[in-house]
GROMACS .gro file of C-alpha atoms in nm:
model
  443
    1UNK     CA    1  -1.323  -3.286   0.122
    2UNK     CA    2  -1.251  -2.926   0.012
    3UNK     CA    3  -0.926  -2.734   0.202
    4UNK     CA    4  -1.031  -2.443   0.432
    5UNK     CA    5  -0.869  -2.125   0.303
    6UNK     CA    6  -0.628  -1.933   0.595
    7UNK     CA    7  -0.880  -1.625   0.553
    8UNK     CA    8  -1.201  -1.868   0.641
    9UNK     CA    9  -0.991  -1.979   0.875
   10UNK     CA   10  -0.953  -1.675   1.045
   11UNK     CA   11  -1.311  -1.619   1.032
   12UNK     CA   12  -1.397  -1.958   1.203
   13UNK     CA   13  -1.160  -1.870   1.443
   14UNK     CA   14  -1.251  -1.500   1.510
   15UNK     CA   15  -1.585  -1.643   1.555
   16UNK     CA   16  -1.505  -1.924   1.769
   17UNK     CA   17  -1.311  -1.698   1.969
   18UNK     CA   18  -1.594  -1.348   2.009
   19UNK     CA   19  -1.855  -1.711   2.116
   20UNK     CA   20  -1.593  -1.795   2.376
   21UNK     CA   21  -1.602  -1.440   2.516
   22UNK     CA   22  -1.951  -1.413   2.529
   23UNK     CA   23  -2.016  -1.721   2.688
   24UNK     CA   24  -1.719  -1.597   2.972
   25UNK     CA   25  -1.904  -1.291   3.012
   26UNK     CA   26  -2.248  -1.477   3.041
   27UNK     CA   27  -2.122  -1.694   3.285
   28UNK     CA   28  -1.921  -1.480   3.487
   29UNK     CA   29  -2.010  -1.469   3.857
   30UNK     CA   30  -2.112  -1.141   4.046
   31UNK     CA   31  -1.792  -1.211   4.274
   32UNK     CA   32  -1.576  -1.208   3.952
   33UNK     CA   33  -1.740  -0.914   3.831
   34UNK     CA   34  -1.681  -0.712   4.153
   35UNK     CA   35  -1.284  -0.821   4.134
   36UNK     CA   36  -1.282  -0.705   3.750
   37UNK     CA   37  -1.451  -0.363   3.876
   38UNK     CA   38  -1.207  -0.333   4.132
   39UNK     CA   39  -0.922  -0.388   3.923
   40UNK     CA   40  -1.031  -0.192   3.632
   41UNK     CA   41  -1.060   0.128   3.917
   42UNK     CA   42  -0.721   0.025   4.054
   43UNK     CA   43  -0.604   0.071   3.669
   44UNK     CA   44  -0.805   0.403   3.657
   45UNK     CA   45  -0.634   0.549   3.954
   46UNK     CA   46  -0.272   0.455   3.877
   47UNK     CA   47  -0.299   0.588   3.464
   48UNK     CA   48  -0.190   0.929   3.366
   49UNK     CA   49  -0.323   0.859   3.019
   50UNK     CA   50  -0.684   1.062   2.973
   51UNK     CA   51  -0.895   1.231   2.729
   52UNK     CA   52  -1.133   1.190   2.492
   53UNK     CA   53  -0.965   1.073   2.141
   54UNK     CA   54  -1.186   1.216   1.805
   55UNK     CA   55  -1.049   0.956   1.539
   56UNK     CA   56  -1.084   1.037   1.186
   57UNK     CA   57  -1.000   0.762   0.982
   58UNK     CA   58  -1.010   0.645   0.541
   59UNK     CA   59  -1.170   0.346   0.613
   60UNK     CA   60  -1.489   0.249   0.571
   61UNK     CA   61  -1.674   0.111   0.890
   62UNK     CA   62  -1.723  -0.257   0.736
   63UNK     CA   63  -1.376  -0.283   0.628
   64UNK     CA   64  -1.127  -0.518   0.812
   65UNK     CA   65  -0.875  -0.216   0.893
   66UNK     CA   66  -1.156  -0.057   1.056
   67UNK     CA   67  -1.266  -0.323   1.274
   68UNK     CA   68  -0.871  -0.397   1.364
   69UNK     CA   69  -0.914  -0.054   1.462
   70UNK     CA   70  -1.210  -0.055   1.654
   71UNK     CA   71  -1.086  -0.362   1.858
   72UNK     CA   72  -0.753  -0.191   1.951
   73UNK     CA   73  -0.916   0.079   2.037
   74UNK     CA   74  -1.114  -0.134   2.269
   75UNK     CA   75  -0.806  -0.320   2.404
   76UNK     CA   76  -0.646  -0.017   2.487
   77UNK     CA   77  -0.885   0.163   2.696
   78UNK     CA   78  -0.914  -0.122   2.896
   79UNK     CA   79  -0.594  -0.057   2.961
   80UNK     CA   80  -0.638   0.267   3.002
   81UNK     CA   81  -0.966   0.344   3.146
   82UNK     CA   82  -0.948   0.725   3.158
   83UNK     CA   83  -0.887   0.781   2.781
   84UNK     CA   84  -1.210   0.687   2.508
   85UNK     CA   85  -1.114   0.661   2.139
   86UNK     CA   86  -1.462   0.755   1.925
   87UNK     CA   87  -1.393   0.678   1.549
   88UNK     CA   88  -1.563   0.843   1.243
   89UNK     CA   89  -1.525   0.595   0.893
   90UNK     CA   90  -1.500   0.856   0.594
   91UNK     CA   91  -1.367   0.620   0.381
   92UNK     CA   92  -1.139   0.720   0.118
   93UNK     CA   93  -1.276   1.099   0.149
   94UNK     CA   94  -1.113   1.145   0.474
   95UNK     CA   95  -0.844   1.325   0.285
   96UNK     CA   96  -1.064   1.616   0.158
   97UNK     CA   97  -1.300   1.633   0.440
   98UNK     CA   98  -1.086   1.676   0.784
   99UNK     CA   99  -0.920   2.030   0.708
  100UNK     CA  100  -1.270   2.149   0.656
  101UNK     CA  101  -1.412   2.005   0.996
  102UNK     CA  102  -1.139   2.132   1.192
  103UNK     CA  103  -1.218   2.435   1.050
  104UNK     CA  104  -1.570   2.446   1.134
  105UNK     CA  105  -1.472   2.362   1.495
  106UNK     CA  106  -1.534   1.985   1.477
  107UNK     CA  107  -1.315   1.790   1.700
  108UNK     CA  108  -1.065   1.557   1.580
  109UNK     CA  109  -0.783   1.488   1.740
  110UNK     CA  110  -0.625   1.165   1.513
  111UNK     CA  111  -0.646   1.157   1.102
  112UNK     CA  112  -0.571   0.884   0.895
  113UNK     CA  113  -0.488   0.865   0.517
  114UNK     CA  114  -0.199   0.788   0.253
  115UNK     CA  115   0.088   0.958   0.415
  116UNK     CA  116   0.117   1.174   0.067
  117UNK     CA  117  -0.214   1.258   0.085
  118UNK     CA  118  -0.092   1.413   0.459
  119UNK     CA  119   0.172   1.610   0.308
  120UNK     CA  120  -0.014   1.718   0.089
  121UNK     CA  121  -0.366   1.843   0.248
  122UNK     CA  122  -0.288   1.843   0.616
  123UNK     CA  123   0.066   1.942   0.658
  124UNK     CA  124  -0.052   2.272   0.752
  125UNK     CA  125  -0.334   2.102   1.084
  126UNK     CA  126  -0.076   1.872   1.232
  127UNK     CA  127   0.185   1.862   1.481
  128UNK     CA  128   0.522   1.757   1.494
  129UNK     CA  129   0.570   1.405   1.678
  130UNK     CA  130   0.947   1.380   1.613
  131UNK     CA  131   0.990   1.336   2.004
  132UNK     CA  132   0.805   1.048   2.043
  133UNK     CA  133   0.949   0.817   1.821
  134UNK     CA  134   1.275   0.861   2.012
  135UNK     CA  135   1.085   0.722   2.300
  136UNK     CA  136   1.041   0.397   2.470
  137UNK     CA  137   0.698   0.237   2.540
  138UNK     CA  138   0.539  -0.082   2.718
  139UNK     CA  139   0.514  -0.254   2.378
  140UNK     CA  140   0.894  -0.180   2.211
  141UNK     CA  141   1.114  -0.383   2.500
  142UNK     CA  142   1.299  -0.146   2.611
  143UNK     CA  143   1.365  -0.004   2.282
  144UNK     CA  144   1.302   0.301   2.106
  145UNK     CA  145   0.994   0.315   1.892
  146UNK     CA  146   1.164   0.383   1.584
  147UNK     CA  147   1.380   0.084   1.626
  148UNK     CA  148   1.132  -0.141   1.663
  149UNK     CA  149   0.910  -0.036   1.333
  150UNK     CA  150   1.012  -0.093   0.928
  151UNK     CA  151   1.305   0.152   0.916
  152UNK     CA  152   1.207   0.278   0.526
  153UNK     CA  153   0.860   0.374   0.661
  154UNK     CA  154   1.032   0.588   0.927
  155UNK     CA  155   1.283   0.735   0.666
  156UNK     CA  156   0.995   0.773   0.437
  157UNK     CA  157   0.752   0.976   0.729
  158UNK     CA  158   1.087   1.232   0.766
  159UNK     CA  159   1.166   1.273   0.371
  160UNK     CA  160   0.809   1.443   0.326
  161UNK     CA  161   0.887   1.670   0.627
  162UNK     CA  162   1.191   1.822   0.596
  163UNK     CA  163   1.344   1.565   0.849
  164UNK     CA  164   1.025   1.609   1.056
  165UNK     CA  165   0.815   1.297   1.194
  166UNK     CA  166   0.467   1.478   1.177
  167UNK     CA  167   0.264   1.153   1.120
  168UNK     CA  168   0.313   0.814   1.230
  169UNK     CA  169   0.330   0.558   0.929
  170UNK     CA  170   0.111   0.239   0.934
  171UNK     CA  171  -0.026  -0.044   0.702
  172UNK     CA  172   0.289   0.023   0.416
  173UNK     CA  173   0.253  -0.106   0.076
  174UNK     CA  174   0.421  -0.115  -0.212
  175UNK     CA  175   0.338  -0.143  -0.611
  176UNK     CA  176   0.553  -0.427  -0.785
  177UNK     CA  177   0.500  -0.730  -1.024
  178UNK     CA  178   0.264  -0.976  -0.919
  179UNK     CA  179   0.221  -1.306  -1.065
  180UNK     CA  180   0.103  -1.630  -1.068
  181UNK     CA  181   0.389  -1.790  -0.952
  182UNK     CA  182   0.294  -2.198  -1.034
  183UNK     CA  183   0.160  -2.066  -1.332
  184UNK     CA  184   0.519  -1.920  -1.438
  185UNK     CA  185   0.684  -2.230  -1.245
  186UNK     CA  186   0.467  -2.424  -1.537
  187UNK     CA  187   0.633  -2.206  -1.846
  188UNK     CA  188   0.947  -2.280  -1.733
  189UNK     CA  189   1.006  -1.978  -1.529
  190UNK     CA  190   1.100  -2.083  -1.220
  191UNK     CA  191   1.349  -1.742  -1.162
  192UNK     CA  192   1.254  -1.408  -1.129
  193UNK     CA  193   1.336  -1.169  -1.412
  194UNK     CA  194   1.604  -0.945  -1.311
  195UNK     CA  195   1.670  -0.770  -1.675
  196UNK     CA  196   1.460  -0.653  -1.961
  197UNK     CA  197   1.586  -0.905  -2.188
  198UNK     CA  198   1.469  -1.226  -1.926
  199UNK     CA  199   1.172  -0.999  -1.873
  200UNK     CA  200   1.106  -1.086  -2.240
  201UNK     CA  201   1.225  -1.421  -2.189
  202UNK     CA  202   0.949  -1.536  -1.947
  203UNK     CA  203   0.668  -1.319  -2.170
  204UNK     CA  204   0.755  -1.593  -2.507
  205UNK     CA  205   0.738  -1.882  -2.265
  206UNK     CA  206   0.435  -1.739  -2.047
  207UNK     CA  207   0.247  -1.724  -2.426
  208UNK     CA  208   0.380  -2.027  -2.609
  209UNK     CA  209   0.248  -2.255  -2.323
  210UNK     CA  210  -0.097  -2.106  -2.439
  211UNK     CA  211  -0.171  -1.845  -2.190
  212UNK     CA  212  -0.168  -1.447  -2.138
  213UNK     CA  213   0.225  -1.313  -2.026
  214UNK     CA  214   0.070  -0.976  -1.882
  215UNK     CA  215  -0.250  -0.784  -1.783
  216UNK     CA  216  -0.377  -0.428  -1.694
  217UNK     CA  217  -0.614  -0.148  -1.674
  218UNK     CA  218  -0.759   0.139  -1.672
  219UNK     CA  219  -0.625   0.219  -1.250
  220UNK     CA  220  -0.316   0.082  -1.354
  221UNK     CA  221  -0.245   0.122  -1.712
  222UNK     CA  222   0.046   0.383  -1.628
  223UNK     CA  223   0.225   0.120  -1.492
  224UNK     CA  224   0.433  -0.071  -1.748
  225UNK     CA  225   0.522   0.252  -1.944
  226UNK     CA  226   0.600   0.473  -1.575
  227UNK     CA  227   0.832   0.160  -1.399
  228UNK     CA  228   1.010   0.134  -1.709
  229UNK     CA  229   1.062   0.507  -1.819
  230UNK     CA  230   1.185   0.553  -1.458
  231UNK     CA  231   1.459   0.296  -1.477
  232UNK     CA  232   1.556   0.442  -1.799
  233UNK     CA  233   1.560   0.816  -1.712
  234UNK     CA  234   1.581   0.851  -1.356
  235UNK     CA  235   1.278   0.935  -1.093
  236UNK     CA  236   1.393   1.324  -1.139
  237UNK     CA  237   1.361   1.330  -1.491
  238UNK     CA  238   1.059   1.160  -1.547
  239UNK     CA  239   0.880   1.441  -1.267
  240UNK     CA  240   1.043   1.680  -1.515
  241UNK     CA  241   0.897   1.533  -1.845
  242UNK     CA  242   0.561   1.459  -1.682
  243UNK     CA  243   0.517   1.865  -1.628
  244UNK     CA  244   0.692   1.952  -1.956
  245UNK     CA  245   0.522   1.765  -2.286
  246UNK     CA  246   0.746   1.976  -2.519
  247UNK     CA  247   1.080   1.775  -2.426
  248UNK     CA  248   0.916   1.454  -2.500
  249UNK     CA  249   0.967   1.439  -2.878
  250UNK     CA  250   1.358   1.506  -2.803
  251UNK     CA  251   1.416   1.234  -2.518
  252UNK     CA  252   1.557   0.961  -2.595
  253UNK     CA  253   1.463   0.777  -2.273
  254UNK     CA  254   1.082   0.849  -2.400
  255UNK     CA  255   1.169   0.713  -2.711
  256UNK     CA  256   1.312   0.405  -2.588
  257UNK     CA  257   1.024   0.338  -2.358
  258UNK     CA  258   0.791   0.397  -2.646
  259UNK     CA  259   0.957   0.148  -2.842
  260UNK     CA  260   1.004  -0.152  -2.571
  261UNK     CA  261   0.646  -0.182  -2.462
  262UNK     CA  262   0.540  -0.155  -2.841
  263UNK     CA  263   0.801  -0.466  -2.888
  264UNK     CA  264   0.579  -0.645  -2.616
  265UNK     CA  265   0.210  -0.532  -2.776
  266UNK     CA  266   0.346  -0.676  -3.121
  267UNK     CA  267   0.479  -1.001  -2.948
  268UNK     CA  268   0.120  -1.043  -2.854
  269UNK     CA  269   0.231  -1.051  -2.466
  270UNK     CA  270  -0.043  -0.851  -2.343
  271UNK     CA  271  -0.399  -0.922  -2.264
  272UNK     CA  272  -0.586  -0.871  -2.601
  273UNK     CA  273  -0.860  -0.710  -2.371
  274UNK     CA  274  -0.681  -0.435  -2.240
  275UNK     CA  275  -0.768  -0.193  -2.418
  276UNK     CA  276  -1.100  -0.211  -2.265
  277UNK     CA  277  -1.040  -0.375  -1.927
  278UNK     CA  278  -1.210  -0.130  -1.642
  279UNK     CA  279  -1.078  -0.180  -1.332
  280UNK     CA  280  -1.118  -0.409  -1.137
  281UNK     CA  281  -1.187  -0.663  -1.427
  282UNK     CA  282  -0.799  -0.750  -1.448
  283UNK     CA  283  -0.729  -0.857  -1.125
  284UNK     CA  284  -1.056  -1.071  -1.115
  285UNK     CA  285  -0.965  -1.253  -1.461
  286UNK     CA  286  -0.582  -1.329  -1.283
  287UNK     CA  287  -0.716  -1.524  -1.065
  288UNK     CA  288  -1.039  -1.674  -1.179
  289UNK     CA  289  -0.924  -1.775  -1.512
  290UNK     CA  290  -0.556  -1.891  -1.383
  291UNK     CA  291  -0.441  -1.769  -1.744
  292UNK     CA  292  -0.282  -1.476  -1.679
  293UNK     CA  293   0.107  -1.490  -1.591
  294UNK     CA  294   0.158  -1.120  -1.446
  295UNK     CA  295  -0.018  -0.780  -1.303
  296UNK     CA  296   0.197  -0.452  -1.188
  297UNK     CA  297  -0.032  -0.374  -0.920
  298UNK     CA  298  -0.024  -0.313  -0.478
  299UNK     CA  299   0.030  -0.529  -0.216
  300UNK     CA  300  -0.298  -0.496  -0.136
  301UNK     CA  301  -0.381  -0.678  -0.435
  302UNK     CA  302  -0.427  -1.036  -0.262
  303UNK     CA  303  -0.693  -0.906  -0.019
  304UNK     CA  304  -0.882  -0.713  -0.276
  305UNK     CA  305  -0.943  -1.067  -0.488
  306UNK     CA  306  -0.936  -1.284  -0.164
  307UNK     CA  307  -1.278  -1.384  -0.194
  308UNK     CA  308  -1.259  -1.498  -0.585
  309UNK     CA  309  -0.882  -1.622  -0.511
  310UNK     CA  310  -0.886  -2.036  -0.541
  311UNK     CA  311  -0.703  -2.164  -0.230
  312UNK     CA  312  -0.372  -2.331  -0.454
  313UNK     CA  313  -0.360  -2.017  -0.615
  314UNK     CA  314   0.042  -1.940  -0.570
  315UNK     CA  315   0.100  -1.559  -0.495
  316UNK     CA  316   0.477  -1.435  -0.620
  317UNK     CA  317   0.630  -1.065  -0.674
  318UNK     CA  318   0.922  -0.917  -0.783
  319UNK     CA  319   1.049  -0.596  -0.841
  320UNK     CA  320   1.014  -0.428  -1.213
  321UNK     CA  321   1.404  -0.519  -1.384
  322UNK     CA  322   1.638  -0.346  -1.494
  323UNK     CA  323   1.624  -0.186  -1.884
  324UNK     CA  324   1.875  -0.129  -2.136
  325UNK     CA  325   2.091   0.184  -2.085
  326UNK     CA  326   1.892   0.267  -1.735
  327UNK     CA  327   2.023   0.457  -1.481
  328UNK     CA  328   1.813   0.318  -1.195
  329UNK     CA  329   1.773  -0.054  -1.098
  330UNK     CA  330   1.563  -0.300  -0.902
  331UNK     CA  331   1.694  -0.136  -0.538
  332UNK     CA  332   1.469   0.205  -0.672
  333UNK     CA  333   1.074   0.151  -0.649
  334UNK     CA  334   0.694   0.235  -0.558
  335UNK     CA  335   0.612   0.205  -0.191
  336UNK     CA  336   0.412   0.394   0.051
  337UNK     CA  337   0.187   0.371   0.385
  338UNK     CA  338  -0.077   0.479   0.539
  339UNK     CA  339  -0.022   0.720   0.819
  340UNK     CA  340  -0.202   0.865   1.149
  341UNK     CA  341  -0.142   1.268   1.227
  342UNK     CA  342  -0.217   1.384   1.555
  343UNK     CA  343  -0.406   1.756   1.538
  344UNK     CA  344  -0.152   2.044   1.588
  345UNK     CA  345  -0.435   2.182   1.831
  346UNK     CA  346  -0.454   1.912   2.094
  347UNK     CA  347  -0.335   1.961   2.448
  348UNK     CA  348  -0.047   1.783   2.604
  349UNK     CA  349  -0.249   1.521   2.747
  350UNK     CA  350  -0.463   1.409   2.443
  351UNK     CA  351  -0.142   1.415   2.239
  352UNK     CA  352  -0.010   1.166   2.451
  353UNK     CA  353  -0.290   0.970   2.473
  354UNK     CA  354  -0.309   0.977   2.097
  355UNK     CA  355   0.012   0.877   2.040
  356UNK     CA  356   0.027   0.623   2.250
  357UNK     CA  357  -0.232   0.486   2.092
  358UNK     CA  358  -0.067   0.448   1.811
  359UNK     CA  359   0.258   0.296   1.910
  360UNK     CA  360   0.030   0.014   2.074
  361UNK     CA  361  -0.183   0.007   1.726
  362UNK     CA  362   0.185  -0.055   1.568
  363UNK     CA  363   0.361  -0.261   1.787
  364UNK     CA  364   0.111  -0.454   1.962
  365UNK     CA  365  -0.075  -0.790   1.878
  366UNK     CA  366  -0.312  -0.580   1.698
  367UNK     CA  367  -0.048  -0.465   1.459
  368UNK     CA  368  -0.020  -0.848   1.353
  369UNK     CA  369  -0.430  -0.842   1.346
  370UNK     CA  370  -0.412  -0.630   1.005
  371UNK     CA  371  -0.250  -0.874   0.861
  372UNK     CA  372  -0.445  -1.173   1.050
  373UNK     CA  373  -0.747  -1.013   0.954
  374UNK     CA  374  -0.659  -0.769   0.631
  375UNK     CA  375  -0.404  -0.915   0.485
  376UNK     CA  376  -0.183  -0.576   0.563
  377UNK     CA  377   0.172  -0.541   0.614
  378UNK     CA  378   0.296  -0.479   1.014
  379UNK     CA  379   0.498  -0.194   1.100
  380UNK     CA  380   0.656  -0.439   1.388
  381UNK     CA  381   0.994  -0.570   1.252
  382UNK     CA  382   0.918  -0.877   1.436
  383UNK     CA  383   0.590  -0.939   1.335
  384UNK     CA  384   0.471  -1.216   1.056
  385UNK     CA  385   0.393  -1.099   0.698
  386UNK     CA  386   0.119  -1.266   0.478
  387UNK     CA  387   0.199  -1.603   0.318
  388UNK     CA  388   0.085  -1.432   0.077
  389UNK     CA  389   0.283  -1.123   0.043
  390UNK     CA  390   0.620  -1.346   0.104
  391UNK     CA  391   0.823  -1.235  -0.223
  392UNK     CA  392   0.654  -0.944  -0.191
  393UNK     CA  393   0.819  -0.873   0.161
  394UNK     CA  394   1.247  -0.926   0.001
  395UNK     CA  395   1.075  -0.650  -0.297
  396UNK     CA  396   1.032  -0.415  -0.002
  397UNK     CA  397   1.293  -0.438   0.195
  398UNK     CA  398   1.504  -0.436  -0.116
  399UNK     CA  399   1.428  -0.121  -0.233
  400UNK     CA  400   1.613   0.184  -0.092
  401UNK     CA  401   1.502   0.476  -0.337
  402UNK     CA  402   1.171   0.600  -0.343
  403UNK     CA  403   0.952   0.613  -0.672
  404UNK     CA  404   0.575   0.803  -0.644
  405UNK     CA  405   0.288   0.538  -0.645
  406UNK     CA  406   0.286   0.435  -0.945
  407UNK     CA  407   0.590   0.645  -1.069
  408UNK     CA  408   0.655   0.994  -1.145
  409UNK     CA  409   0.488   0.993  -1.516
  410UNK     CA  410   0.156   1.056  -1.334
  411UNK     CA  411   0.282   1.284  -1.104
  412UNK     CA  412   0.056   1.563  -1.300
  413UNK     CA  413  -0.281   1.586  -1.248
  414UNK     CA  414  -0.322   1.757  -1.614
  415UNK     CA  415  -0.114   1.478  -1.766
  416UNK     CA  416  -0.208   1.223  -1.589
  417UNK     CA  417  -0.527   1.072  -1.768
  418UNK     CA  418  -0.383   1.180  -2.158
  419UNK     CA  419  -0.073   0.967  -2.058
  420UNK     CA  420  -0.306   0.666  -1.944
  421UNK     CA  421  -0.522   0.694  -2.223
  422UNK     CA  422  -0.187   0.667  -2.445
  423UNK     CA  423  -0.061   0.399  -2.246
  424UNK     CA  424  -0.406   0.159  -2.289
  425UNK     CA  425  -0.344   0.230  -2.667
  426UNK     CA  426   0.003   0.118  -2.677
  427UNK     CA  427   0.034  -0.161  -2.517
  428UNK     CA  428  -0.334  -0.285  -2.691
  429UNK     CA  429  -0.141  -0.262  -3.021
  430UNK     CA  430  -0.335   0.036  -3.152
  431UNK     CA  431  -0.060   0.312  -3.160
  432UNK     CA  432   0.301   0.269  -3.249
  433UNK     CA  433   0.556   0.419  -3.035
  434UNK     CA  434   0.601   0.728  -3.240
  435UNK     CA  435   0.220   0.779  -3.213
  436UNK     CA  436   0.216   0.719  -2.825
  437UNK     CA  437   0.476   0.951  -2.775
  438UNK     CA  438   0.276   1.282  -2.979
  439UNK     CA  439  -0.084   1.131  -2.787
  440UNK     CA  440   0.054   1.089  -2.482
  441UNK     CA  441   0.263   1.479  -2.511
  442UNK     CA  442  -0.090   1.649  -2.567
  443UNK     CA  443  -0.083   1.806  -2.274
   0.00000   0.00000   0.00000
């Protein structure tokens, strides 16, 4: 008899559970119905929370972060019976298309999107909630919000903003290693790599047991070439050399990079298909074909192939090693959030609805719902990461310096797709380092 997954699981479950509820409601007497109408008045009466909330959110409606959404949202006006939350799924668009609305006059009161993508396009439309995470709620015990939520998220939210907490962070991830971890276990690798050299180390064993040491593409081609130039150089110097191609025939940290990740395309320890591997083709061959030993990628990499994912299929992470002659190590690294902005135009009242709304989105059950239900990383310091996401969870909370997704060498939007192009060729054997480094500089 085939195992149940934990995901199909959850869907048995969630099903189970929304039949259970219907069949209370169907069954429910007119008595019990007049006690629930009484008490949901009685709740009415004694709330000072009202308002109608205009969510904006990057989500798209079918996605399981929108429906955790939608059923918080639910949760918590029965709670609160005077507020309504009304959302509007942009998907990933949300970024470019909320300034715009408020402009025209549109109503939104809550916005959601990568909290860089905040900084960047909204700083400008949203207001300063620096108070309330000094605050205690129903959900925190007594404690302060911000004690109760991943510190480095919190840090992160008041490095953007000069100190200031003008967006609330939510659903964090971070970009690492991933690997098949029984497939490594099988080569003899049964310790993460902590330096270059047993970097290297695992790659010969990964191939001489038959099978591919590391995969990419074209999303995440960057990768291999960014981590390491960043450990080498330093996150300030790489920002510097990805605005400034005529220092990159001079660096020797460029140089060095160049050479290392040539070493690995003439060792044969990358995918002889990357060259041409369109995202998301890598991911899917990591975990259909079981061949591949490791992917620098997100943590929301194990949701994206959940469906394709074979249930033994043994998730591990670990944080991009240290190089020869670096200047940063494993504690620097890529990891962001999602975060919700309240609209510097809303009253008094809707700001407080809106933001307790989301202190019950991130401390609540429902914060441990995107992860029962999207595989997502809580905010809640006492909530339960994915089994999935385990080693990916001591990465995290390991790292204590800040690198851009997918580090600084793509910092540049004018850069940013002549580097990539020059990192596919590289590390698919069919430029030497020398080469990458005048390709990749043609900016």
């Amino acid at each position: 008899m085939n195992k149940i997954s934990r995901r199909n699981f959850l869907k048995v479950a969630g099903a189970g559970a929304a039949a259970m509820g219907l069949a209370a409601c169907g069954g429910s007497s007119s008595s019990s119905s007049s006690v629930a109408a009484s008490s949901t008045a009685a709740n009415a009466a004694a709330d000072t929370l009202s308002g109608t909330i205009e969510y904006w959110s990057s989500w798209s409606e079918t996605e399981n972060q929108a429906l955790v959404l939608k059923q918080a949202a639910d949760a918590f006006t029965q709670l609160h019976p005077n507020v309504k939350i009304n959302f509007t799924f942009n998907g990933r668009d949300n970024r470019n298309l909320v300034v715009s609305a408020i402009e025209a006059g549109t109503q939104i009161d809550l916005m959601d999107a990568n909290i860089d993508n905040v900084q960047k396009l909204w700083s400008e439309n949203i207001k300063d909630l620096s108070s309330y995470i000094d605050k205690t709620y129903d959900t925190t015990n007594g404690k302060a919000y911000k004690d109760v939520v991943i510190p480095s998220m919190i840090s992160l939210a008041g490095s953007l903003f000069d100190g200031k907490t003008m967006c609330i962070p939510y659903i964090p991830q971070a970009f690492m290693i991933f690997c098949n971890k029984g497939l490594l276990e099988e080569c003899g690798v049964t310790e993460y790599p902590q330096t270059w050299e047993e970097l290297m180390d695992a790659c010969e064993k990964v191939k001489a047991a038959g099978h591919i040491p590391v995969t990419t593409d074209s999303n995440y081609c960057t990768s291999w070439v960014g981590y390491y130039m960043s450990r080498r150089l330093g996150n300030d110097r790489v920002m510097e050399l990805a605005k400034d191609s005529s220092q990159w025939a001079s660096e020797q940290g460029i140089k060095d990079t160049a050479e290392a990740i040539a070493y690995m395309a003439a060792k044969g320890y990358f995918d002889p298909n990357i060259e041409s591997n369109v995202y998301p083709a890598a991911q899917q061959d990591m975990v259909i074909s079981e061949n591949v030993a490791m992917y620098i990628n997100g943590t929301w990499l194990p949701n994206e192939v959940a469906e394709t994912t074979p249930d033994d299929f043994k998730w591990g992470a670990f944080a991009f090693p240290e190089v020869p002659n670096g200047v940063e190590g494993t504690e620097c690294g890529c990891y962001s959030t999602y975060a919700i902005a309240v609209n510097k135009d809303c009253d008094d009242a809707a700001t407080q609805a809106a933001v307790e709304f989301i202190v019950y989105l991130t401390t609540s059950e429902w914060d441990q719902e995107f992860t029962n239900q999207a595989n997502a990383i809580p905010m809640n310091v006492d909530h339960v990461w994915p089994e999935n996401l385990a080693d990916a969870q001591v990465v995290l909370n390991s790292y204590t310096s800040r690198y851009p997704s997918q580090t600084a060498i793509i910092t540049n939007s004018d850069s940013k797709q002549i580097i990539a192009d020059a990192c596919l060729k590289l590390m698919g054997g069919s430029i030497s380092a020398d080469e990458f480094i005048k390709m990749a500089s043609a900016f």
